[in-house]
Short mmCIF file of C-alpha atoms in Angstrom, two decimals:
data_model
loop_
_atom_site.label_atom_id
_atom_site.label_comp_id
_atom_site.label_asym_id
_atom_site.label_seq_id
_atom_site.Cartn_x
_atom_site.Cartn_y
_atom_site.Cartn_z
CA MET A 1 -132.43 254.53 37.79
CA GLN A 2 -131.44 252.31 40.08
CA LYS A 3 -132.91 253.57 42.88
CA PHE A 4 -136.45 254.08 41.24
CA LEU A 5 -136.04 250.34 40.34
CA THR A 6 -135.83 249.64 43.97
CA THR A 7 -138.90 251.55 45.50
CA LEU A 8 -140.87 250.21 42.60
CA ILE A 9 -139.46 246.34 43.44
CA ALA A 10 -139.99 246.41 46.62
CA PRO A 11 -143.59 247.09 47.23
CA VAL A 12 -144.50 243.99 44.42
CA ALA A 13 -142.11 241.72 46.59
CA ALA A 14 -144.03 242.19 49.50
CA LEU A 15 -146.96 241.41 47.89
CA ALA A 16 -145.86 238.31 46.73
CA PHE A 17 -144.87 237.36 50.04
CA MET A 18 -148.55 238.00 51.73
CA ALA A 19 -149.40 235.73 48.37
CA VAL A 20 -147.24 233.11 49.24
CA ALA A 21 -147.81 233.16 52.91
CA ALA A 22 -151.88 233.08 52.34
CA LEU A 23 -151.11 229.87 50.13
CA PRO A 24 -150.42 226.88 52.74
CA SER A 25 -153.75 227.24 54.51
CA ASP A 26 -155.83 227.30 50.96
CA ALA A 27 -153.48 224.35 50.07
CA LEU A 28 -153.68 222.10 53.54
CA SER A 29 -157.13 221.93 52.62
CA GLN A 30 -157.39 221.17 49.51
CA SER A 31 -157.60 217.21 48.21
CA ARG A 32 -157.02 215.14 44.56
CA ILE A 33 -159.85 214.77 43.44
CA LYS A 34 -159.32 210.94 43.18
CA ASP A 35 -159.26 210.88 46.96
CA VAL A 36 -162.65 212.25 46.93
CA ALA A 37 -164.02 210.32 43.73
CA SER A 38 -164.20 207.18 42.20
CA VAL A 39 -164.87 206.47 38.37
CA GLU A 40 -168.50 204.55 38.00
CA GLY A 41 -167.54 201.13 36.72
CA VAL A 42 -164.24 201.09 37.95
CA ARG A 43 -164.09 199.12 40.99
CA THR A 44 -163.57 195.18 42.45
CA ASN A 45 -165.19 192.35 42.19
CA GLN A 46 -165.88 189.79 45.37
CA LEU A 47 -165.25 186.32 44.18
CA MET A 48 -165.72 183.33 46.07
CA GLY A 49 -165.41 178.92 45.69
CA TYR A 50 -165.53 176.24 47.84
CA GLY A 51 -162.37 173.84 47.96
CA LEU A 52 -160.63 171.07 50.77
CA VAL A 53 -157.59 171.96 52.77
CA VAL A 54 -155.52 168.49 52.68
CA GLY A 55 -152.31 167.83 54.88
CA LEU A 56 -153.86 168.89 58.21
CA ASN A 57 -151.83 167.26 61.27
CA GLY A 58 -155.14 165.88 62.57
CA THR A 59 -156.73 169.32 62.90
CA GLY A 60 -159.52 168.85 60.17
CA ASP A 61 -163.15 168.18 60.28
CA SER A 62 -164.19 164.95 61.83
CA LEU A 63 -165.72 163.42 58.70
CA ARG A 64 -168.86 161.90 61.16
CA ASN A 65 -170.05 165.22 62.24
CA SER A 66 -169.35 167.08 58.65
CA PRO A 67 -171.11 165.45 55.65
CA PHE A 68 -170.21 167.82 53.23
CA THR A 69 -166.93 167.30 53.83
CA ARG A 70 -167.35 163.47 53.38
CA GLN A 71 -169.24 164.30 50.22
CA SER A 72 -166.56 166.12 48.43
CA VAL A 73 -163.89 163.74 49.44
CA GLU A 74 -165.50 161.39 47.68
CA GLY A 75 -166.29 163.16 44.87
CA MET A 76 -162.30 164.47 44.41
CA MET A 77 -161.22 160.73 44.54
CA GLU A 78 -163.90 159.48 41.91
CA ARG A 79 -162.37 162.14 39.65
CA GLN A 80 -158.81 160.44 40.43
CA GLY A 81 -160.02 157.16 39.59
CA VAL A 82 -160.61 155.76 43.43
CA ASN A 83 -164.09 154.76 44.55
CA ILE A 84 -164.36 155.44 48.63
CA ARG A 85 -168.32 154.86 49.26
CA GLY A 86 -169.41 153.00 51.36
CA THR A 87 -166.20 152.68 53.39
CA THR A 88 -165.42 153.63 57.17
CA ALA A 89 -162.82 156.33 56.21
CA ASN A 90 -162.86 158.60 58.84
CA THR A 91 -159.47 161.07 58.20
CA LYS A 92 -159.08 164.31 60.27
CA ASN A 93 -156.80 165.96 57.78
CA VAL A 94 -159.17 167.09 55.21
CA ALA A 95 -161.17 170.45 55.97
CA ALA A 96 -163.97 171.54 53.46
CA VAL A 97 -163.09 175.68 53.59
CA ILE A 98 -164.73 178.66 51.75
CA VAL A 99 -162.01 180.63 49.40
CA THR A 100 -162.72 184.37 48.88
CA ALA A 101 -160.74 186.96 47.07
CA GLU A 102 -161.36 190.34 45.21
CA LEU A 103 -160.63 190.83 41.61
CA PRO A 104 -159.28 194.37 40.54
CA PRO A 105 -160.53 196.13 37.98
CA PHE A 106 -159.13 195.45 34.63
CA ALA A 107 -157.54 192.20 35.94
CA VAL A 108 -156.41 190.53 32.75
CA PRO A 109 -155.49 186.64 32.54
CA GLY A 110 -152.40 184.94 34.34
CA ALA A 111 -152.60 187.96 37.11
CA ARG A 112 -152.24 186.41 40.45
CA LEU A 113 -154.62 187.48 43.40
CA ASP A 114 -154.18 187.16 47.33
CA VAL A 115 -157.13 184.64 48.61
CA THR A 116 -158.42 184.64 52.02
CA VAL A 117 -159.12 180.56 53.57
CA SER A 118 -161.96 179.70 56.03
CA ALA A 119 -162.41 176.84 57.63
CA MET A 120 -166.47 175.67 57.71
CA GLY A 121 -166.50 172.83 59.68
CA ASP A 122 -165.15 172.07 62.58
CA ALA A 123 -161.73 171.45 62.25
CA LYS A 124 -159.32 172.65 65.12
CA SER A 125 -156.80 174.45 62.53
CA LEU A 126 -155.19 175.16 59.12
CA LEU A 127 -151.87 175.25 60.23
CA GLY A 128 -149.66 173.33 57.13
CA GLY A 129 -152.32 172.29 55.04
CA THR A 130 -152.60 173.00 51.07
CA LEU A 131 -155.28 174.55 49.04
CA MET A 132 -156.59 171.76 46.32
CA VAL A 133 -157.60 173.65 42.65
CA THR A 134 -160.83 175.49 43.71
CA ALA A 135 -162.83 177.79 41.25
CA LEU A 136 -164.00 181.17 42.35
CA GLN A 137 -166.71 182.73 40.53
CA GLY A 138 -168.67 185.99 40.61
CA ALA A 139 -172.03 187.13 41.65
CA ASP A 140 -172.98 185.87 37.89
CA GLY A 141 -171.66 182.11 38.41
CA GLN A 142 -168.90 182.59 36.14
CA VAL A 143 -165.59 181.54 37.05
CA TYR A 144 -163.20 184.53 36.92
CA ALA A 145 -160.40 182.77 38.50
CA VAL A 146 -158.68 179.57 40.09
CA ALA A 147 -156.99 179.29 43.89
CA GLN A 148 -154.40 176.49 45.21
CA GLY A 149 -151.32 176.24 47.23
CA ALA A 150 -149.96 176.88 50.99
CA VAL A 151 -152.29 178.15 54.04
CA GLN A 152 -150.46 180.44 55.98
CA THR A 153 -152.76 181.25 59.09
CA GLY A 154 -150.31 183.07 60.95
CA ALA A 155 -151.42 181.69 64.39
CA VAL A 156 -149.73 179.42 67.29
CA SER A 157 -151.98 176.99 68.98
CA ALA A 158 -151.13 174.13 71.43
CA SER A 159 -152.67 171.56 73.49
CA GLY A 160 -151.73 169.09 76.46
CA GLY A 161 -152.54 165.58 77.20
CA SER A 162 -154.87 167.01 80.40
CA GLY A 163 -157.25 169.37 78.22
CA SER A 164 -155.13 172.31 78.48
CA SER A 165 -154.69 174.48 75.52
CA ILE A 166 -153.20 177.47 74.32
CA THR A 167 -154.05 179.85 71.26
CA ARG A 168 -153.09 182.79 69.47
CA GLY A 169 -154.83 184.28 66.47
CA VAL A 170 -157.32 182.46 64.34
CA PRO A 171 -155.93 179.60 63.38
CA THR A 172 -159.26 178.54 60.84
CA ALA A 173 -158.91 180.86 59.00
CA GLY A 174 -155.68 182.06 56.31
CA ARG A 175 -154.36 183.48 53.47
CA ILE A 176 -152.55 182.44 50.28
CA SER A 177 -150.39 185.09 48.40
CA SER A 178 -150.71 185.53 45.15
CA GLY A 179 -152.54 182.11 45.05
CA ALA A 180 -154.99 182.57 42.23
CA VAL A 181 -154.81 182.82 38.60
CA VAL A 182 -157.05 185.11 36.64
CA GLU A 183 -158.82 183.21 33.92
CA LEU A 184 -161.57 185.88 32.38
CA GLU A 185 -161.49 189.36 32.24
CA THR A 186 -164.50 191.12 33.35
CA GLY A 187 -165.18 193.04 30.11
CA PHE A 188 -165.34 196.35 31.13
CA ASN A 189 -164.54 198.00 28.10
CA LEU A 190 -162.91 202.00 29.46
CA GLN A 191 -161.95 203.15 25.86
CA ASN A 192 -165.33 203.22 24.13
CA MET A 193 -167.07 205.19 26.88
CA ASP A 194 -168.34 208.47 25.93
CA VAL A 195 -169.36 209.91 29.08
CA LEU A 196 -167.48 209.15 32.52
CA ARG A 197 -169.34 209.62 35.57
CA LEU A 198 -167.22 210.30 38.32
CA ALA A 199 -169.45 209.70 41.88
CA LEU A 200 -168.34 211.02 45.26
CA ARG A 201 -167.32 209.07 48.12
CA ASN A 202 -169.56 211.46 50.81
CA PRO A 203 -172.00 212.70 48.64
CA ASP A 204 -172.26 217.03 48.99
CA PHE A 205 -173.67 219.46 45.78
CA THR A 206 -170.95 222.33 46.98
CA THR A 207 -168.24 219.52 46.55
CA ALA A 208 -169.55 218.11 43.23
CA GLN A 209 -169.88 221.43 42.31
CA ARG A 210 -166.14 222.61 42.67
CA VAL A 211 -164.86 219.09 41.26
CA ALA A 212 -166.84 220.41 37.70
CA GLN A 213 -165.28 223.81 37.82
CA ALA A 214 -161.84 222.56 38.84
CA ILE A 215 -162.07 220.12 35.76
CA ASN A 216 -163.73 222.70 33.74
CA GLN A 217 -160.81 225.08 34.46
CA THR A 218 -158.30 222.62 32.62
CA PHE A 219 -160.55 221.37 30.22
CA PRO A 220 -163.45 223.46 29.37
CA GLY A 221 -167.07 222.21 29.17
CA THR A 222 -166.24 218.82 29.64
CA ALA A 223 -167.85 218.30 33.14
CA HIS A 224 -171.17 219.05 34.94
CA ALA A 225 -172.51 218.27 38.29
CA GLU A 226 -175.56 215.78 37.78
CA ASN A 227 -176.38 215.74 41.69
CA GLY A 228 -174.63 215.85 44.87
CA THR A 229 -172.83 212.68 44.03
CA VAL A 230 -172.16 212.29 40.39
CA ILE A 231 -169.83 214.42 37.68
CA ALA A 232 -170.33 213.49 34.46
CA VAL A 233 -167.31 214.53 32.20
CA ARG A 234 -166.32 213.74 28.84
CA ALA A 235 -162.99 213.50 27.38
CA PRO A 236 -161.61 216.05 24.94
CA GLN A 237 -161.45 215.16 21.09
CA GLY A 238 -158.12 213.28 20.21
CA GLN A 239 -157.18 212.57 24.04
CA SER A 240 -156.75 208.91 25.39
CA VAL A 241 -159.75 208.15 28.22
CA ALA A 242 -157.20 206.76 30.35
CA GLY A 243 -154.45 209.64 30.02
CA PHE A 244 -157.88 212.10 30.38
CA ILE A 245 -158.58 210.09 33.79
CA SER A 246 -155.13 210.29 34.57
CA SER A 247 -155.10 214.54 34.47
CA VAL A 248 -158.53 214.76 36.25
CA GLU A 249 -157.82 212.85 39.35
CA ASN A 250 -154.64 214.32 40.00
CA LEU A 251 -156.44 218.22 40.06
CA PRO A 252 -156.88 219.69 43.66
CA VAL A 253 -160.11 220.90 44.53
CA SER A 254 -161.62 221.65 48.18
CA VAL A 255 -163.64 219.88 50.06
CA ASP A 256 -167.31 221.24 51.78
CA THR A 257 -167.90 219.32 54.99
CA PRO A 258 -171.33 219.22 56.58
CA ALA A 259 -170.93 220.41 60.40
CA LYS A 260 -171.44 217.05 62.59
CA VAL A 261 -170.67 215.98 65.97
CA VAL A 262 -169.60 212.05 66.01
CA ILE A 263 -170.13 210.85 69.73
CA ASP A 264 -168.66 207.20 70.49
CA GLU A 265 -170.23 206.70 74.05
CA VAL A 266 -168.92 203.17 74.47
CA ASN A 267 -165.58 204.49 74.31
CA GLY A 268 -165.77 208.27 75.29
CA VAL A 269 -164.76 209.54 72.01
CA ILE A 270 -166.03 212.79 70.50
CA VAL A 271 -165.10 214.03 67.22
CA MET A 272 -165.88 217.49 65.63
CA GLY A 273 -166.18 218.43 61.97
CA GLU A 274 -164.12 222.07 61.13
CA ALA A 275 -167.78 223.60 59.94
CA VAL A 276 -169.25 222.63 63.86
CA ARG A 277 -169.91 225.97 65.75
CA VAL A 278 -171.60 226.76 69.03
CA SER A 279 -173.91 230.06 70.04
CA THR A 280 -172.86 231.82 72.93
CA VAL A 281 -173.81 229.70 76.15
CA ALA A 282 -173.37 229.67 79.94
CA ILE A 283 -172.62 226.40 80.95
CA ALA A 284 -171.84 224.72 84.64
CA GLN A 285 -171.38 221.36 85.22
CA GLY A 286 -171.17 219.40 88.80
CA ASN A 287 -170.57 216.22 89.51
CA LEU A 288 -173.22 214.45 91.64
CA THR A 289 -172.30 210.95 93.36
CA VAL A 290 -174.49 208.87 95.63
CA SER A 291 -173.22 205.96 97.69
CA VAL A 292 -175.00 203.09 99.36
CA GLN A 293 -173.21 201.33 101.87
CA GLU A 294 -174.58 198.00 103.53
CA SER A 295 -173.29 196.65 107.15
CA PRO A 296 -174.89 193.10 108.23
CA MET A 297 -175.16 193.21 112.11
CA VAL A 298 -176.07 190.21 113.73
CA SER A 299 -178.26 190.05 116.73
CA GLN A 300 -178.01 187.29 119.12
CA PRO A 301 -180.80 186.08 121.74
CA ASN A 302 -179.36 186.08 125.10
CA PRO A 303 -177.74 183.14 126.77
CA PHE A 304 -180.61 180.34 127.61
CA GLY A 305 -182.38 182.30 125.98
CA ASN A 306 -185.16 180.98 123.33
CA GLY A 307 -184.51 183.35 120.41
CA GLN A 308 -183.06 183.28 117.23
CA THR A 309 -179.75 184.38 115.67
CA VAL A 310 -180.78 186.79 112.78
CA VAL A 311 -178.67 189.06 110.95
CA THR A 312 -179.95 192.78 109.93
CA PRO A 313 -178.73 195.00 107.17
CA GLN A 314 -177.85 198.42 108.10
CA SER A 315 -177.53 200.97 105.42
CA SER A 316 -175.27 203.81 105.07
CA VAL A 317 -176.51 206.29 102.39
CA THR A 318 -174.29 209.86 101.05
CA VAL A 319 -174.46 211.91 98.28
CA GLU A 320 -171.81 214.00 97.40
CA GLU A 321 -171.92 216.97 94.98
CA GLU A 322 -168.63 218.79 93.24
CA MET A 323 -168.72 222.44 94.22
CA GLY A 324 -166.75 225.43 93.43
CA ARG A 325 -167.58 225.15 89.65
CA ARG A 326 -168.49 228.49 88.26
CA MET A 327 -170.84 229.21 84.92
CA GLN A 328 -168.44 229.12 81.92
CA ILE A 329 -168.73 231.24 78.76
CA VAL A 330 -168.83 229.22 75.67
CA GLY A 331 -169.48 229.87 72.29
CA GLY A 332 -169.65 232.27 69.77
CA GLN A 333 -166.01 231.44 68.57
CA THR A 334 -165.12 231.99 64.39
CA SER A 335 -163.02 228.93 64.93
CA LEU A 336 -162.90 225.11 65.86
CA SER A 337 -159.97 225.76 67.77
CA SER A 338 -161.71 228.57 69.82
CA LEU A 339 -164.73 226.03 70.48
CA VAL A 340 -162.21 223.45 71.53
CA ASN A 341 -160.68 225.87 74.10
CA GLY A 342 -163.50 227.06 75.65
CA LEU A 343 -164.57 223.05 75.89
CA ASN A 344 -161.69 222.49 77.50
CA ALA A 345 -161.81 225.59 79.76
CA LEU A 346 -164.27 223.78 81.70
CA GLY A 347 -162.03 220.77 82.81
CA VAL A 348 -164.26 217.74 82.65
CA SER A 349 -163.78 214.45 81.09
CA PRO A 350 -164.63 213.27 77.58
CA ARG A 351 -167.55 211.69 79.13
CA ASP A 352 -169.03 214.10 80.67
CA MET A 353 -168.31 216.41 77.99
CA ILE A 354 -170.84 213.87 75.71
CA SER A 355 -173.50 214.89 78.28
CA ILE A 356 -172.72 218.87 77.57
CA LEU A 357 -172.77 218.57 74.16
CA GLN A 358 -176.30 216.73 73.68
CA ALA A 359 -177.09 219.62 76.12
CA ILE A 360 -176.05 222.27 74.31
CA LYS A 361 -177.75 220.63 71.41
CA ALA A 362 -181.14 220.53 73.14
CA ALA A 363 -181.02 224.39 73.91
CA GLY A 364 -180.34 224.90 70.13
CA ALA A 365 -177.29 226.23 70.48
CA LEU A 366 -175.14 223.49 68.56
CA GLN A 367 -175.16 224.42 64.70
CA ALA A 368 -174.38 221.12 64.14
CA GLU A 369 -175.56 217.45 63.67
CA ILE A 370 -174.95 215.03 66.50
CA GLU A 371 -174.45 211.24 65.38
CA VAL A 372 -173.63 208.29 67.99
CA ILE A 373 -172.29 205.39 67.08
#
């Protein structure tokens, strides 16, 4: 009986081993839904405000050249009960700045935000300055946060009396960590939504269909792909929307990508997608170098002659062509690694590779889109 069980279990164990061995390649090619799609409406909102940075060590705006800074200083002092209009105040310890921040989704009043402060006048540096109370508005004109605090530039600048100076970083821009307090919510109510829409970050019909299938396998009949970008989902009865989204966004899905070759000619960078294929072609590549050398020659007249000294240029032109490169068969591979090995067998530089790929595309042997950035 024991011998019979051993002979029965052995084939099953072998099949199980083969199945486990096949898992890594599939698992590595899968991504979570949260990494390829986002929930429509759940996004950040840009905030912006105009304010003043004070306490600068003579590196602020020149009030004569920055009328908006002067008007802002006069308005601020009037709110404090001090009237300086008509005076000749010429302080350089104040700078007009633009303050920006991003309001995260579902931010509640009292939450803290990081803000960025950027000079908009002729200030030399914001180092050591303090941002006065600044209202941050959204695109709808509503005030969603208020910012204030010490500005950290992370830059160093110094100058000498003779005009020499040194600067590291950008001293006219800085950040205030947790420098803004949220005062108003955006009002987006996720719990009351009947249908949620997932938007793919890289639109693709195949990927959209796979996302819908992955959701329906766990939650039958809750998802369908509307197009190559949007997948509509509906939370099952008795389950909260937040809990449903948490379960959906962690589901694995296989992402399909188009065949594309991205070329950066400036830096000589080539990036090829996994689906790129090349039909069998024969390639021969050789570099042609043309050198032109100018050698000026001086022609002088004979002693006691009436001639003039002139410069006569002499040009030497040489042409060198790299020889010894044989025709190389490239293409017809079934994997990206085989294609790369075939192209590397040519022994050319990345910039020559760019020309070769473009020539292969012109010959109709490259089954991919070329994008030049």
